[in-house]
JSON list of C-alpha atoms in Angstrom, two decimals:
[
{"chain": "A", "resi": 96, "resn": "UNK", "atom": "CA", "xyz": [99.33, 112.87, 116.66]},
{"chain": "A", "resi": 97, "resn": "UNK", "atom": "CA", "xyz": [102.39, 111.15, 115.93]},
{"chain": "A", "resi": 98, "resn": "UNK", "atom": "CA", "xyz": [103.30, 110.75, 111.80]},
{"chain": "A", "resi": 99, "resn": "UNK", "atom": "CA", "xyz": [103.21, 106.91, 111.38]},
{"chain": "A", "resi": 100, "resn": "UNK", "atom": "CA", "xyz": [105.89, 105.75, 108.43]},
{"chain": "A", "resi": 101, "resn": "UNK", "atom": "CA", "xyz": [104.43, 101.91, 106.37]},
{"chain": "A", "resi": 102, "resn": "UNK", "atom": "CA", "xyz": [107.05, 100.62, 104.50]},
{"chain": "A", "resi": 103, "resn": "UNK", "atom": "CA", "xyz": [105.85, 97.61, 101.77]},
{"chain": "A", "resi": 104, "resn": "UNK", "atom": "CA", "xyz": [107.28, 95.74, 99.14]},
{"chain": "A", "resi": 105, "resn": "UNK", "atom": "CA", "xyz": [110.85, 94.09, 99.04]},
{"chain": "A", "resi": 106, "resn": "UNK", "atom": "CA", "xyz": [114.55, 94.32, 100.40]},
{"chain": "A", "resi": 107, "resn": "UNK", "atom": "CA", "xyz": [114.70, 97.54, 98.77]},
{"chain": "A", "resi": 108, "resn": "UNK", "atom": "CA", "xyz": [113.24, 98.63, 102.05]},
{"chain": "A", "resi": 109, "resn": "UNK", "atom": "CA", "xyz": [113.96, 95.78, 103.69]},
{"chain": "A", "resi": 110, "resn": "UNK", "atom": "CA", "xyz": [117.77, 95.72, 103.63]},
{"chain": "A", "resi": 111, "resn": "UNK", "atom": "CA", "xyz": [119.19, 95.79, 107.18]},
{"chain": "A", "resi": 112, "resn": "UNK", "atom": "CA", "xyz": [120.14, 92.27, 107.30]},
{"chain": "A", "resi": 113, "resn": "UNK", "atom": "CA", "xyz": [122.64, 93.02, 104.58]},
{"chain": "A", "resi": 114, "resn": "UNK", "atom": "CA", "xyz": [124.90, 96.21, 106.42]},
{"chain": "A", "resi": 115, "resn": "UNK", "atom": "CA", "xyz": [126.64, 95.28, 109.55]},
{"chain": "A", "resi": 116, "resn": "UNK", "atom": "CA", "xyz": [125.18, 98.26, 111.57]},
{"chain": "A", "resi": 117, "resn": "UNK", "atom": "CA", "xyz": [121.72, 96.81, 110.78]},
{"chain": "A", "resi": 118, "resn": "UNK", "atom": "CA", "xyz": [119.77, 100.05, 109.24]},
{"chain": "A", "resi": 119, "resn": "UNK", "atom": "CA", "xyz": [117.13, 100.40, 106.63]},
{"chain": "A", "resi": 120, "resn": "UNK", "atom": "CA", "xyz": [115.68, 103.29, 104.57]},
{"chain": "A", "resi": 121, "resn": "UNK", "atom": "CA", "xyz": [112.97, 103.84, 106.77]},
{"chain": "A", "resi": 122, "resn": "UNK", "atom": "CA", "xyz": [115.07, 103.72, 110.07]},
{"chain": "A", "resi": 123, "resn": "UNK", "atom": "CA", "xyz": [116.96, 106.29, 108.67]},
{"chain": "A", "resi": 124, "resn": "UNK", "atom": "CA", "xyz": [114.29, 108.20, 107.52]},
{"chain": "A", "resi": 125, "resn": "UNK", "atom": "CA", "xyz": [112.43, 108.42, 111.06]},
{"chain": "A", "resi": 126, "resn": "UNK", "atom": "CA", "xyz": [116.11, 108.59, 113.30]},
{"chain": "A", "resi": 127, "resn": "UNK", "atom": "CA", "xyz": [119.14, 109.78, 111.04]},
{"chain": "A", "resi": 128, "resn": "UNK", "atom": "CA", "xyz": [122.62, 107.75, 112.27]},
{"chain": "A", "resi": 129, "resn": "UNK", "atom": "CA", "xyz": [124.33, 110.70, 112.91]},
{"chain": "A", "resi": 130, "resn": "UNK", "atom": "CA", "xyz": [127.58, 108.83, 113.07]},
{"chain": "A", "resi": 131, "resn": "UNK", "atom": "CA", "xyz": [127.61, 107.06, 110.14]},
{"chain": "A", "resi": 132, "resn": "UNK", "atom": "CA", "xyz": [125.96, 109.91, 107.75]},
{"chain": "A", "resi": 133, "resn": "UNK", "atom": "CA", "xyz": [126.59, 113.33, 109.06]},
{"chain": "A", "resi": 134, "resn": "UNK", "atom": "CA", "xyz": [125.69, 115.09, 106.22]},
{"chain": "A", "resi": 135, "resn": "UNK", "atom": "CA", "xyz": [121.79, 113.89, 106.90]},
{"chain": "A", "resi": 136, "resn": "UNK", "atom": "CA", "xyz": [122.03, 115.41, 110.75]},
{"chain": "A", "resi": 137, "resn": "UNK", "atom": "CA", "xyz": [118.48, 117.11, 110.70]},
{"chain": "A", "resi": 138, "resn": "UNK", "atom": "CA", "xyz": [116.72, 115.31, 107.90]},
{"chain": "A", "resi": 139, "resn": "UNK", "atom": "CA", "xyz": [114.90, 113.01, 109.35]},
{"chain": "A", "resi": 140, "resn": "UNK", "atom": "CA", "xyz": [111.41, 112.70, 110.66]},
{"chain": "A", "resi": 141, "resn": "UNK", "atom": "CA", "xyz": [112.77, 112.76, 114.50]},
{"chain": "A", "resi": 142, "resn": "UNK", "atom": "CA", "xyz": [113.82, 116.26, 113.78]},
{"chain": "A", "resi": 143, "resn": "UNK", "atom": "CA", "xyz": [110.34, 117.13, 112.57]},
{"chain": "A", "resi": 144, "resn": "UNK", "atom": "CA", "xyz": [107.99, 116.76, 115.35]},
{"chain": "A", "resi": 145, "resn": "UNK", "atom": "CA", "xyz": [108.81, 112.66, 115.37]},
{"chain": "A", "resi": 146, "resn": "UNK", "atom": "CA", "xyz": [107.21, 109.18, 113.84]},
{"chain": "A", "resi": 147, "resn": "UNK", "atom": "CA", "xyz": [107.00, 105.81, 114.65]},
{"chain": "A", "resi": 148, "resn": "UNK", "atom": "CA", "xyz": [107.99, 103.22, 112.15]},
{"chain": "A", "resi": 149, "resn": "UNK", "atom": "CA", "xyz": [105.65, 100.03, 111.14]},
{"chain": "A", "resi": 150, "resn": "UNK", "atom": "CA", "xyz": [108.02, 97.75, 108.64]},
{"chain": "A", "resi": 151, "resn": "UNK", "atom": "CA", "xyz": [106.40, 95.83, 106.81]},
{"chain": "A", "resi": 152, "resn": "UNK", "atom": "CA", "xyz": [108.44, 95.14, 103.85]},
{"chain": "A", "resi": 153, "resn": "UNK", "atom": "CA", "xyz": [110.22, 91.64, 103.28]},
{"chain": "A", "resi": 154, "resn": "UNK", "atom": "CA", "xyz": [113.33, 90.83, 101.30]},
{"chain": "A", "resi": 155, "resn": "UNK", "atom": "CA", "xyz": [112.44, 88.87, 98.28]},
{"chain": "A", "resi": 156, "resn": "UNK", "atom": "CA", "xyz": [108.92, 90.55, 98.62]},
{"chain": "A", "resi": 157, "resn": "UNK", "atom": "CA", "xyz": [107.03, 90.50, 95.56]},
{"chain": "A", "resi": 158, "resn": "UNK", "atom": "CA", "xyz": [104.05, 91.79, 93.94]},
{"chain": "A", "resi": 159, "resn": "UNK", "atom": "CA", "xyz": [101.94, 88.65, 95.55]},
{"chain": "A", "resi": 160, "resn": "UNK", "atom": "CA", "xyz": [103.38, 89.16, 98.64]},
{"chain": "A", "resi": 161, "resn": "UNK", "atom": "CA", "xyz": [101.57, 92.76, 99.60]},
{"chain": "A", "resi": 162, "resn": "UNK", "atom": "CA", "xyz": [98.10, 91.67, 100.46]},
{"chain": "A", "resi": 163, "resn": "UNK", "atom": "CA", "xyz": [99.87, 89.45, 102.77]},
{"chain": "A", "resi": 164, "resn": "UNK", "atom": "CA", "xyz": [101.77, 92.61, 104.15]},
{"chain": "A", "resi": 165, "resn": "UNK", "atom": "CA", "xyz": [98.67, 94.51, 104.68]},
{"chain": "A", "resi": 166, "resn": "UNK", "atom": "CA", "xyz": [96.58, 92.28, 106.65]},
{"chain": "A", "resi": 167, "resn": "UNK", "atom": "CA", "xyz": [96.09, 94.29, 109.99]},
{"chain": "A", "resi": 168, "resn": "UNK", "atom": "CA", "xyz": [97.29, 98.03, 108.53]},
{"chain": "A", "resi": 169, "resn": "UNK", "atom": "CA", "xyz": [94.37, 100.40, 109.47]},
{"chain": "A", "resi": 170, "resn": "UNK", "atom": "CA", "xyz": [94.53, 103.70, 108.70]},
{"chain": "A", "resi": 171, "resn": "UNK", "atom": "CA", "xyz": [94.35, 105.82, 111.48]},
{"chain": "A", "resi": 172, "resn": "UNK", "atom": "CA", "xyz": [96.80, 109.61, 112.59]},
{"chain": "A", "resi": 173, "resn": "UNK", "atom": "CA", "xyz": [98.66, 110.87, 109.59]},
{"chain": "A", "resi": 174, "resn": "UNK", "atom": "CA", "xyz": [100.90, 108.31, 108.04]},
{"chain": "A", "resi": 175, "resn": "UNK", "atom": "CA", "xyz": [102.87, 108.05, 105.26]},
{"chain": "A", "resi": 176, "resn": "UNK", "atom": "CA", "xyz": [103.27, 104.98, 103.01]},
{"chain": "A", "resi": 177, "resn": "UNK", "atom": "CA", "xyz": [106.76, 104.06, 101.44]},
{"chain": "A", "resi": 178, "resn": "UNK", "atom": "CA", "xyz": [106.47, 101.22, 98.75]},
{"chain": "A", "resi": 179, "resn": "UNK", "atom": "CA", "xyz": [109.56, 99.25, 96.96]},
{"chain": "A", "resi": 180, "resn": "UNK", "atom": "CA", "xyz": [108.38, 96.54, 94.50]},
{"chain": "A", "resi": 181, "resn": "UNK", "atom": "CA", "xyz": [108.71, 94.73, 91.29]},
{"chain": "A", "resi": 182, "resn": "UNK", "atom": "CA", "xyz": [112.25, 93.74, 90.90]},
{"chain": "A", "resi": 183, "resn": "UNK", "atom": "CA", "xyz": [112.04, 90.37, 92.26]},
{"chain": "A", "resi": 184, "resn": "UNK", "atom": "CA", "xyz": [108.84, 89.94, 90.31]},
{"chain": "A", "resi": 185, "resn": "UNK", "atom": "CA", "xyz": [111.61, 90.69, 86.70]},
{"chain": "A", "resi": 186, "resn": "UNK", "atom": "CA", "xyz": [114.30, 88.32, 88.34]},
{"chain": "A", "resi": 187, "resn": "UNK", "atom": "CA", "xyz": [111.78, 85.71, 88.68]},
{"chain": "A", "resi": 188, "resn": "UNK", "atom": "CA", "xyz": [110.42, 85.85, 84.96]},
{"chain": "A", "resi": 189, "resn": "UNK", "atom": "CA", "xyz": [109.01, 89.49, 84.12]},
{"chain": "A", "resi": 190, "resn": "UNK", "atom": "CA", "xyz": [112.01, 89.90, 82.42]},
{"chain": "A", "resi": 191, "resn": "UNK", "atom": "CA", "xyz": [111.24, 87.23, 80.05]},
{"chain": "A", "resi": 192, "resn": "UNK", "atom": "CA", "xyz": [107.44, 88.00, 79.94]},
{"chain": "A", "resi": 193, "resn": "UNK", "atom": "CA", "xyz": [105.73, 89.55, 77.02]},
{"chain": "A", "resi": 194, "resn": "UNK", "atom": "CA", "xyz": [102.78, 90.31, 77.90]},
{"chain": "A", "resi": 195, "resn": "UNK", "atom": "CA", "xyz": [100.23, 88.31, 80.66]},
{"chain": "A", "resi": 196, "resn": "UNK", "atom": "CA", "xyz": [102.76, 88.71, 83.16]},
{"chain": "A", "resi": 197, "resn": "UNK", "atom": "CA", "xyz": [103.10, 92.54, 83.48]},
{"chain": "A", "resi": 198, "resn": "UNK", "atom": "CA", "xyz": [99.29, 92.82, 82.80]},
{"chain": "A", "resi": 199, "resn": "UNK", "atom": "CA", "xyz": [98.83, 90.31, 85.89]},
{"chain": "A", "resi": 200, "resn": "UNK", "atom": "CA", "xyz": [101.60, 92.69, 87.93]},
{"chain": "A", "resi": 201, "resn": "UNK", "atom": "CA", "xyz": [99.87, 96.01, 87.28]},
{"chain": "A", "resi": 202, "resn": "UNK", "atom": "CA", "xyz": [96.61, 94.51, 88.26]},
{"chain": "A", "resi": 203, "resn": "UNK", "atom": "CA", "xyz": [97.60, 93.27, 91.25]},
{"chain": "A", "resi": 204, "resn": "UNK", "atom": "CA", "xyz": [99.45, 95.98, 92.29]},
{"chain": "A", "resi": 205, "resn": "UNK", "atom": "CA", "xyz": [96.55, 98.32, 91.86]},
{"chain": "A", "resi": 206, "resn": "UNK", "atom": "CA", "xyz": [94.08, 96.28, 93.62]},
{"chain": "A", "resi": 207, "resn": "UNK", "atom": "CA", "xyz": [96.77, 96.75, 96.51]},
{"chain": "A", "resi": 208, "resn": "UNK", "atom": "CA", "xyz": [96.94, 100.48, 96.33]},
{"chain": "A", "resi": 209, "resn": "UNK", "atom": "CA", "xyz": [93.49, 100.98, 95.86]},
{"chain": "A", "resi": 210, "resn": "UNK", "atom": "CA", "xyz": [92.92, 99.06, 99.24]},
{"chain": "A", "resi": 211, "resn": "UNK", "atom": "CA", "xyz": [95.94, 100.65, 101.05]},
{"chain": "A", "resi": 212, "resn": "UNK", "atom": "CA", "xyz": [94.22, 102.93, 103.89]},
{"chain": "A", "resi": 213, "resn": "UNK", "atom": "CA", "xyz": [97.15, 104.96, 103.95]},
{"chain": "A", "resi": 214, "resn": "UNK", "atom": "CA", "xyz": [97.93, 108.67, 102.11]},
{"chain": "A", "resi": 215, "resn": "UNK", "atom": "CA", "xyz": [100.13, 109.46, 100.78]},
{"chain": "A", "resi": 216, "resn": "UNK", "atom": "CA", "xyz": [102.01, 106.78, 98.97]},
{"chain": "A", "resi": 217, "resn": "UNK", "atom": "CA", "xyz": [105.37, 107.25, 97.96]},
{"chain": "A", "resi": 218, "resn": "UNK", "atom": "CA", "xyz": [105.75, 104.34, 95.15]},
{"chain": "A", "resi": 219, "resn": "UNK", "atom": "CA", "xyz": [109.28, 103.48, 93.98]},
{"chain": "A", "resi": 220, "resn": "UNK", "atom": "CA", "xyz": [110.35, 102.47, 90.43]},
{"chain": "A", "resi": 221, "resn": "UNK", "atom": "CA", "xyz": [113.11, 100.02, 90.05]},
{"chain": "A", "resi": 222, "resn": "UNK", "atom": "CA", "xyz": [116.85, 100.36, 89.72]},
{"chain": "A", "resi": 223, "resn": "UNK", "atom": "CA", "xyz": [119.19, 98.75, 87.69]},
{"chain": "A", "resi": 224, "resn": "UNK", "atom": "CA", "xyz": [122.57, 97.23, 89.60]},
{"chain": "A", "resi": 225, "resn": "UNK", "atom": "CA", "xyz": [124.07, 97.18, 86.78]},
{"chain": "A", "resi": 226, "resn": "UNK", "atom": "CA", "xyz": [123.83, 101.49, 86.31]},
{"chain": "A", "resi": 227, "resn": "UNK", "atom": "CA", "xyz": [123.48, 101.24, 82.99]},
{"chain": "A", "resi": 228, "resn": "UNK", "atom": "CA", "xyz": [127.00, 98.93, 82.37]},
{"chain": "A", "resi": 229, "resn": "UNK", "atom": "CA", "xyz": [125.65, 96.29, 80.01]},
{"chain": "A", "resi": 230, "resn": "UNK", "atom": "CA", "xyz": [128.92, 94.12, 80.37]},
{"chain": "A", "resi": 231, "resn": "UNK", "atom": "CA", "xyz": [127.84, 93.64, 84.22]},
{"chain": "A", "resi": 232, "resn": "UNK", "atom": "CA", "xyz": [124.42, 92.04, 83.07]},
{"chain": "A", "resi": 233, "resn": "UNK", "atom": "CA", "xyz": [124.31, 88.83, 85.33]},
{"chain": "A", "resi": 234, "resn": "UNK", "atom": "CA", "xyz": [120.40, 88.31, 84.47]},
{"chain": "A", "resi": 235, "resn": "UNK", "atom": "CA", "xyz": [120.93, 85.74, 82.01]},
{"chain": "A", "resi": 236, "resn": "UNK", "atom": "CA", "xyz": [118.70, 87.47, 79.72]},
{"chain": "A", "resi": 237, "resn": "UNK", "atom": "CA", "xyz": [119.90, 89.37, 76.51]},
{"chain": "A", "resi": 238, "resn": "UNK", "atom": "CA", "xyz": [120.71, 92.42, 77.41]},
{"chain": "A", "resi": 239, "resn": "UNK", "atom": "CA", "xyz": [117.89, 93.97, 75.09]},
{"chain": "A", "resi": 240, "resn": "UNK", "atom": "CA", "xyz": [115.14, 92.26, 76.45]},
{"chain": "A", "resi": 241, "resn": "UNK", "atom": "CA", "xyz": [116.23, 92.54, 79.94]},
{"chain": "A", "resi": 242, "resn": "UNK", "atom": "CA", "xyz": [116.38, 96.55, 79.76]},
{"chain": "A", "resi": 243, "resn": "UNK", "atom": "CA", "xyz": [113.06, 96.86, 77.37]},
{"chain": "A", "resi": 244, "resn": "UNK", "atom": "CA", "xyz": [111.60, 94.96, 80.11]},
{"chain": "A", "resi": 245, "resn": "UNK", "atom": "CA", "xyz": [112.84, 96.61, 82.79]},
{"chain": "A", "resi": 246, "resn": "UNK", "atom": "CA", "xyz": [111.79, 99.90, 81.28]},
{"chain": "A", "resi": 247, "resn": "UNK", "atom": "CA", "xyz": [108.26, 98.61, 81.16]},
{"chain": "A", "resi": 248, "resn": "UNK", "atom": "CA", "xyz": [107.99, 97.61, 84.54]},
{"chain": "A", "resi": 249, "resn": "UNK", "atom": "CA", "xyz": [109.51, 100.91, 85.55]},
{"chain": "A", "resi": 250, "resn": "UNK", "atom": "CA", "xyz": [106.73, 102.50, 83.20]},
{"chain": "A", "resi": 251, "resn": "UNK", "atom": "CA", "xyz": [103.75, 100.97, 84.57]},
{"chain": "A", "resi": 252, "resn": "UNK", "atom": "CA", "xyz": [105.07, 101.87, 88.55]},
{"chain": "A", "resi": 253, "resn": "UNK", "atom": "CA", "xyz": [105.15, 105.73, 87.05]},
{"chain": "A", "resi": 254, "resn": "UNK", "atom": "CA", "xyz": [101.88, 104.97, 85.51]},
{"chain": "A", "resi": 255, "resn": "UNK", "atom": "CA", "xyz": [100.23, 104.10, 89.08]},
{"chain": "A", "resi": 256, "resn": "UNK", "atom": "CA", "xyz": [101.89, 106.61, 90.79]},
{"chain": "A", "resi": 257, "resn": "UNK", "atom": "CA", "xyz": [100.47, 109.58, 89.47]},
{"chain": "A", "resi": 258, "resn": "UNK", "atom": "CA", "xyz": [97.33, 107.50, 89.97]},
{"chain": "A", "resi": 259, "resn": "UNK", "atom": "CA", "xyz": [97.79, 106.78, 93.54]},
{"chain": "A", "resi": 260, "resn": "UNK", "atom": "CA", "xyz": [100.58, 108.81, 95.11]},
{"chain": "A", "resi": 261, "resn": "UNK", "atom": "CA", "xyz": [104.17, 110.15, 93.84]},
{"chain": "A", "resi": 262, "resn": "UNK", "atom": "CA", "xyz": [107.13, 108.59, 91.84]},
{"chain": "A", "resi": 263, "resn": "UNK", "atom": "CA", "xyz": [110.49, 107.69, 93.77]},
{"chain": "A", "resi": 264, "resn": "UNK", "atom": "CA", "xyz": [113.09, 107.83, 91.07]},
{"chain": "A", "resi": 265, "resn": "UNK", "atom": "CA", "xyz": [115.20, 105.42, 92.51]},
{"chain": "A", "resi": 266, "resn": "UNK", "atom": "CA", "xyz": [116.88, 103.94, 88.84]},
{"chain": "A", "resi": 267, "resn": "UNK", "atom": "CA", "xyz": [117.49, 107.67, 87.58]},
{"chain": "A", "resi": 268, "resn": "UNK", "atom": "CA", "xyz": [119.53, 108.08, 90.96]},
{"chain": "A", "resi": 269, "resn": "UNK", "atom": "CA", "xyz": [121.34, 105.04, 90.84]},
{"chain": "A", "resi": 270, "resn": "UNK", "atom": "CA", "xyz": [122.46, 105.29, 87.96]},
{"chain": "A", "resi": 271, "resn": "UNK", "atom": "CA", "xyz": [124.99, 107.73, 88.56]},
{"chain": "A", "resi": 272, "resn": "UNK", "atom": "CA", "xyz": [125.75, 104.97, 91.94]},
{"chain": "A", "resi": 273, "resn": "UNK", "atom": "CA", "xyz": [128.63, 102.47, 91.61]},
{"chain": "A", "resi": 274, "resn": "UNK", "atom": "CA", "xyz": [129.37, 99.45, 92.48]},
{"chain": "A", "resi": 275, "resn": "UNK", "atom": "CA", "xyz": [129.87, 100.19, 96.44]},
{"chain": "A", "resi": 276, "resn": "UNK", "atom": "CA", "xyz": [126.04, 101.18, 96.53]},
{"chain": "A", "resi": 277, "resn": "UNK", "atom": "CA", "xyz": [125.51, 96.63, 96.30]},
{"chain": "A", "resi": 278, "resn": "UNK", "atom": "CA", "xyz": [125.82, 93.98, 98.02]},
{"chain": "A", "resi": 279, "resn": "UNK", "atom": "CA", "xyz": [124.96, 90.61, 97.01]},
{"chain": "A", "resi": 280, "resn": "UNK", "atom": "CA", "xyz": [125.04, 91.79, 93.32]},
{"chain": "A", "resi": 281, "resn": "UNK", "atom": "CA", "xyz": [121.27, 93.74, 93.90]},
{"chain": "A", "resi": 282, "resn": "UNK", "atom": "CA", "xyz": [120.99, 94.32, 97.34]},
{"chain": "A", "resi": 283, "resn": "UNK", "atom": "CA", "xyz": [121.40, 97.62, 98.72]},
{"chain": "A", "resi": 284, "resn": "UNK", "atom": "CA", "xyz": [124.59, 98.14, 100.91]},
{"chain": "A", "resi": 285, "resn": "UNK", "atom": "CA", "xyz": [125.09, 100.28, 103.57]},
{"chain": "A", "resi": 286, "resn": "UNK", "atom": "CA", "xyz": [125.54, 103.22, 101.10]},
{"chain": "A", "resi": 287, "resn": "UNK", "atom": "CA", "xyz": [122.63, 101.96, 99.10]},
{"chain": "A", "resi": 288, "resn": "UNK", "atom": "CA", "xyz": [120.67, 102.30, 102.03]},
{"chain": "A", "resi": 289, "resn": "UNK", "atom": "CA", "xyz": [121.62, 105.33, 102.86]},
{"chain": "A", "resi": 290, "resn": "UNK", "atom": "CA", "xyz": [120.95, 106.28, 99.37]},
{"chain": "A", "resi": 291, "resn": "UNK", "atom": "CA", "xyz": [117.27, 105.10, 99.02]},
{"chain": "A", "resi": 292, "resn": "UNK", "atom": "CA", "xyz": [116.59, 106.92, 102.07]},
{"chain": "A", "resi": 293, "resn": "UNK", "atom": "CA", "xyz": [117.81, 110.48, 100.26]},
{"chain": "A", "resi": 294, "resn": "UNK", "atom": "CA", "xyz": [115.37, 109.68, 97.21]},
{"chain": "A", "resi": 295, "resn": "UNK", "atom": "CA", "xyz": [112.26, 108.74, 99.36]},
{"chain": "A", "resi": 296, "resn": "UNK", "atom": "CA", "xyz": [113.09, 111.23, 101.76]},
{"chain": "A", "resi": 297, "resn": "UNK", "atom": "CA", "xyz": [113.49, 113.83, 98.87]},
{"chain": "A", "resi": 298, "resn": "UNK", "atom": "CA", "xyz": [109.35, 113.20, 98.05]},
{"chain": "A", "resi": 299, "resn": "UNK", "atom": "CA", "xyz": [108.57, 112.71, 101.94]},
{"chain": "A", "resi": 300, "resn": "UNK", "atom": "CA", "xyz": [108.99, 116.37, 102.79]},
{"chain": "A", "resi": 301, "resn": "UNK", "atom": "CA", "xyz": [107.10, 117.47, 100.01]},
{"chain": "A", "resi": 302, "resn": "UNK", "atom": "CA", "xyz": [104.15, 115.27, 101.02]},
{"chain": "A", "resi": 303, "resn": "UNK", "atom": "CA", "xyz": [104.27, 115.81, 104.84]},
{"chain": "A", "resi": 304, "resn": "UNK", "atom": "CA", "xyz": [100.98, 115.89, 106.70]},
{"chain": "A", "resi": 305, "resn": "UNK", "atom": "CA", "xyz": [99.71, 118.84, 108.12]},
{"chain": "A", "resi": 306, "resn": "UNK", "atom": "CA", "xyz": [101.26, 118.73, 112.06]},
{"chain": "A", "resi": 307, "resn": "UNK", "atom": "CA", "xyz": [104.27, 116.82, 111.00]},
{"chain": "A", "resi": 308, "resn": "UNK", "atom": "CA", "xyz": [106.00, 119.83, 109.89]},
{"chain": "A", "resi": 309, "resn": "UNK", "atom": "CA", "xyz": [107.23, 121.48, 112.79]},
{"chain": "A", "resi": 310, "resn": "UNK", "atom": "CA", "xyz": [109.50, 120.51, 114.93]},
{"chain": "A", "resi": 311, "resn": "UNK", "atom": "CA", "xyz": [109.17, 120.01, 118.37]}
]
């Protein structure tokens, strides 16, 4: 059966809209662009037996916003699921939260993996745009409290995936990015794209269900 790819969560994964050739992480990871990334010709799902992708991610997807994403997902065939949250949920007041509000988050986001029908789940953590430069913080927070909160949200995502899946270091990668891997101050570019797609795809072939090894 074909390898069905989920994607979930937030621009992250749901970036086209902001390249002008139109591709996201998970199009690349199912059909490599050949012409625009040469040095991925073979790495892709298409080269190993094929997929199909289902996109469900939204830009400016939060954690509230995945229950919404799953209505309809059954699982069914081997499938994969790719998941990009909790940044918007720190630009829109984690970062200033304390407590409730990243208790609330890792509840919720829990209740969503626990009722995802899909294995395995390849759960991303959250990188910084700044990489690490604290003169390029545009948050508004202090700089402190902005990257002690960030760290916790990026602990409690590690935290629930080695419950429910595997990690996608995503801010340990882009960190050593620059400022050509943005657009739109967070969004991924092109490059960033391109980029998320090598850490997911990184986990992805480990992960692999039996059957979509091979390739045809």
């Amino acid at each position: 059966m074909t390898l069905t790819l989920f994607t979930f969560g937030d621009s992250v994964l749901d970036c086209a809209h902001y390249n002008r050739h139109g591709v996201s992480p998970g199009e690349l990871l199912v059909r490599n662009r050949d012409d625009l990334f040469p040095e991925f010709r073979g790495q892709d799902l298409d080269s190993r037996g094929g997929a199909r992708l289902v996109h469900r991610a939204q830009d400016g997807g939060t954690v509230d916003s995945l229950a919404r994403q799953l209505r309809g997902v059954e699982g069914s065939g081997p499938a994969v699921a790719l998941v990009s949250v909790g940044g918007n949920d720190l630009l829109r007041g984690l970062l200033l939260d304390r407590d409730p509000g990243f208790e609330a988050f890792q509840r919720e986001l829990s209740a969503f993996l626990s009722a995802l029908p899909i294995r395995p789940v390849l759960l991303a953590n959250v990188y910084d745009p700044s990489v690490g430069d604290d003169r390029r913080n545009f948050t508004g927070v202090s700089i402190h409290q902005a990257r002690e909160n960030h760290r916790r949200m990026n602990g409690i995502l590690a935290a629930l995936a080695s419950e429910y899946g595997v990690l996608v270091d995503l801010h340990g990668h882009f960190l050593g990015g620059d400022a050509s891997w943005f657009t739109s101050t967070i969004e991924p570019s092109l490059r960033g794209a391109s980029e998320v797609r090598r850490c997911f795809w990184r986990e992805l072939v480990k992960v692999l269900p039996a059957g979509a090894e091979a390739a045809p």
